[in-house]
Structure formats: C-alpha cells, structure tokens
C-alpha cells in the first residue's frame, strides 16, 4: 500500500480517485499532478512502481496538504477573528460566513433548534392560577 503525504492509498482504486483521499487534493488538482508526473489516470494504485510513487510524492511536496493546510486555514480564521472583520465576527458567533440566510436554515452551523419564549396553554393557565392563589 503506497503511502503519500502520510496517507495510505487504497490498492484497488484508480490513482486519480485514490489521491483525493489526501486533504487538500481534489479532482482538478489530481489531473494536474498526474499530467506532471506522466502517469495515466486510469492506472490502479497497485500497478504503480516505486519510481512513479516517488514522482507523485515530489510533486505533492510543493502543495500544502494535510496538517500544513489545516494549520494555515485555522490561522487564517484566527486572523479574521483578531481583526474583528465581518467574516471574523460571523466565525466568533458561530454563524454562516458566506452570506447564507439564517432565518429558516443554517442548522449545520447553528446546531439543534432551541425554543425561546414559547409556553404551552396548559402551563400558562397553571401559572396564572398560582399567581391568583398567592395574591389572595
């Protein structure tokens, strides 16, 4: 099982699909990487020889992937929070950053619904009866 950028690639998958398991490499990047390494996208991972794997590794070393990319993204978010720009404030408040509506949606970002200020009629009637009995 070849190991590239700290990730074990699946043996039976095509190389163009298997490389997308690496964080920071998508379908478009894969095509550029394979073209530069002169490897067919349809080739299976188990069919690669050591020289081809090393060519892919060399090319991927120049691209920020995995931990380096995650660290860069988190530093960018921290910078936005520190300068208190609009996007930073949205990150601080745990709201969508890219202009999505929040009145009806945004459940993924905001979490489970929390009901505020809603009291059932039965509970309200009980509450009113207790107030009347306390006054008299």
Tab-separated table of C-alpha atoms in Angstrom:
chain	number	residue	atom	x	y	z
A	1	UNK	CA	0.000	0.000	0.000
A	2	UNK	CA	1.749	3.222	-1.117
A	3	UNK	CA	1.939	5.981	1.464
A	4	UNK	CA	1.837	9.550	0.124
A	5	UNK	CA	1.734	12.645	2.383
A	6	UNK	CA	1.103	10.433	5.421
A	7	UNK	CA	-1.982	8.760	3.894
A	8	UNK	CA	-2.211	5.110	2.823
A	9	UNK	CA	-3.836	4.909	-0.603
A	10	UNK	CA	-6.368	2.155	-1.339
A	11	UNK	CA	-4.813	-0.576	-3.503
A	12	UNK	CA	-7.749	-1.337	-5.806
A	13	UNK	CA	-8.778	2.238	-6.649
A	14	UNK	CA	-7.716	4.183	-9.702
A	15	UNK	CA	-4.885	6.595	-8.919
A	16	UNK	CA	-6.960	9.661	-9.882
A	17	UNK	CA	-9.604	8.704	-7.296
A	18	UNK	CA	-7.213	7.405	-4.615
A	19	UNK	CA	-5.215	10.663	-4.460
A	20	UNK	CA	-8.368	12.604	-3.484
A	21	UNK	CA	-8.148	10.866	-0.075
A	22	UNK	CA	-5.368	13.347	0.734
A	23	UNK	CA	-6.772	16.516	2.346
A	24	UNK	CA	-6.213	19.446	0.018
A	25	UNK	CA	-6.142	17.457	-3.221
A	26	UNK	CA	-9.288	17.377	-5.339
A	27	UNK	CA	-10.227	16.005	-8.745
A	28	UNK	CA	-8.838	19.031	-10.631
A	29	UNK	CA	-5.518	19.013	-8.745
A	30	UNK	CA	-5.137	15.268	-9.338
A	31	UNK	CA	-5.256	15.704	-13.107
A	32	UNK	CA	-2.519	18.369	-12.950
A	33	UNK	CA	-0.366	16.196	-10.656
A	34	UNK	CA	-0.712	13.101	-12.844
A	35	UNK	CA	-0.019	15.065	-16.025
A	36	UNK	CA	3.167	16.478	-14.481
A	37	UNK	CA	4.209	13.021	-13.217
A	38	UNK	CA	3.375	11.480	-16.627
A	39	UNK	CA	1.086	8.789	-15.194
A	40	UNK	CA	-2.194	7.569	-16.693
A	41	UNK	CA	-5.223	8.486	-14.531
A	42	UNK	CA	-6.853	5.098	-15.260
A	43	UNK	CA	-3.930	3.175	-13.727
A	44	UNK	CA	-4.653	1.336	-10.452
A	45	UNK	CA	-2.660	2.120	-7.294
A	46	UNK	CA	-1.354	-1.460	-7.050
A	47	UNK	CA	0.050	-1.190	-10.605
A	48	UNK	CA	2.309	1.779	-9.698
A	49	UNK	CA	6.010	1.120	-9.327
A	50	UNK	CA	8.260	2.795	-6.729
A	51	UNK	CA	9.619	5.328	-9.236
A	52	UNK	CA	6.112	6.554	-10.154
A	53	UNK	CA	5.135	6.864	-6.486
A	54	UNK	CA	8.262	8.926	-5.773
A	55	UNK	CA	7.434	11.253	-8.717
A	56	UNK	CA	3.952	11.829	-7.272
A	57	UNK	CA	5.408	12.444	-3.788
A	58	UNK	CA	7.869	15.016	-5.162
A	59	UNK	CA	5.079	16.973	-6.847
A	60	UNK	CA	2.803	16.830	-3.769
A	61	UNK	CA	5.616	18.155	-1.530
A	62	UNK	CA	5.216	21.533	-3.279
A	63	UNK	CA	1.457	21.704	-2.497
A	64	UNK	CA	0.151	22.489	1.016
A	65	UNK	CA	-1.746	19.351	2.101
A	66	UNK	CA	-2.978	17.622	5.272
A	67	UNK	CA	-1.640	19.163	8.532
A	68	UNK	CA	0.069	22.135	6.892
A	69	UNK	CA	-3.121	23.127	5.066
A	70	UNK	CA	-5.332	22.612	8.140
A	71	UNK	CA	-2.969	24.784	10.208
A	72	UNK	CA	-2.955	27.520	7.543
A	73	UNK	CA	-6.773	27.572	7.380
A	74	UNK	CA	-7.120	27.782	11.175
A	75	UNK	CA	-4.536	30.599	11.303
A	76	UNK	CA	-6.469	32.497	8.626
A	77	UNK	CA	-9.687	32.156	10.655
A	78	UNK	CA	-7.905	33.294	13.844
A	79	UNK	CA	-6.567	36.347	11.975
A	80	UNK	CA	-10.085	37.248	10.826
A	81	UNK	CA	-11.332	36.931	14.418
A	82	UNK	CA	-8.453	39.051	15.762
A	83	UNK	CA	-9.048	41.971	13.388
A	84	UNK	CA	-12.812	41.712	14.040
A	85	UNK	CA	-13.819	41.982	10.393
A	86	UNK	CA	-17.319	40.923	9.324
A	87	UNK	CA	-16.238	37.365	8.463
A	88	UNK	CA	-14.335	37.098	11.750
A	89	UNK	CA	-17.388	38.185	13.746
A	90	UNK	CA	-19.508	35.581	11.938
A	91	UNK	CA	-16.940	32.910	12.911
A	92	UNK	CA	-16.980	34.120	16.537
A	93	UNK	CA	-20.801	33.999	16.696
A	94	UNK	CA	-20.842	30.574	15.015
A	95	UNK	CA	-22.993	31.780	12.103
A	96	UNK	CA	-22.628	31.197	8.347
A	97	UNK	CA	-19.812	33.298	6.888
A	98	UNK	CA	-20.584	33.356	3.185
A	99	UNK	CA	-23.909	35.182	3.035
A	100	UNK	CA	-26.336	32.301	3.544
A	101	UNK	CA	-29.734	33.013	5.092
A	102	UNK	CA	-30.186	32.212	8.768
A	103	UNK	CA	-33.871	32.842	9.361
A	104	UNK	CA	-35.006	29.385	8.282
A	105	UNK	CA	-31.865	27.367	7.562
A	106	UNK	CA	-28.213	27.249	8.763
A	107	UNK	CA	-28.894	24.276	11.051
A	108	UNK	CA	-25.498	22.729	10.306
A	109	UNK	CA	-23.640	25.765	11.590
A	110	UNK	CA	-26.005	26.864	14.374
A	111	UNK	CA	-26.834	23.423	15.754
A	112	UNK	CA	-30.065	21.966	17.129
A	113	UNK	CA	-33.096	24.271	17.463
A	114	UNK	CA	-33.616	25.963	20.835
A	115	UNK	CA	-37.157	27.151	21.535
A	116	UNK	CA	-37.222	30.553	23.207
A	117	UNK	CA	-40.216	32.092	24.994
A	118	UNK	CA	-42.832	29.533	23.974
A	119	UNK	CA	-45.128	28.330	26.766
A	120	UNK	CA	-47.973	25.836	26.229
A	121	UNK	CA	-51.529	26.953	27.048
A	122	UNK	CA	-51.852	24.366	29.849
A	123	UNK	CA	-48.668	25.584	31.527
A	124	UNK	CA	-49.745	29.220	31.132
A	125	UNK	CA	-53.136	28.504	32.768
A	126	UNK	CA	-51.430	26.734	35.692
A	127	UNK	CA	-49.020	29.645	36.080
A	128	UNK	CA	-51.909	32.171	36.171
A	129	UNK	CA	-53.823	30.079	38.750
A	130	UNK	CA	-50.791	30.000	41.060
A	131	UNK	CA	-50.398	33.799	40.857
A	132	UNK	CA	-54.098	34.318	41.778
A	133	UNK	CA	-53.869	31.952	44.770
A	134	UNK	CA	-50.714	33.696	46.039
A	135	UNK	CA	-52.342	37.151	45.926
A	136	UNK	CA	-55.474	36.240	47.907
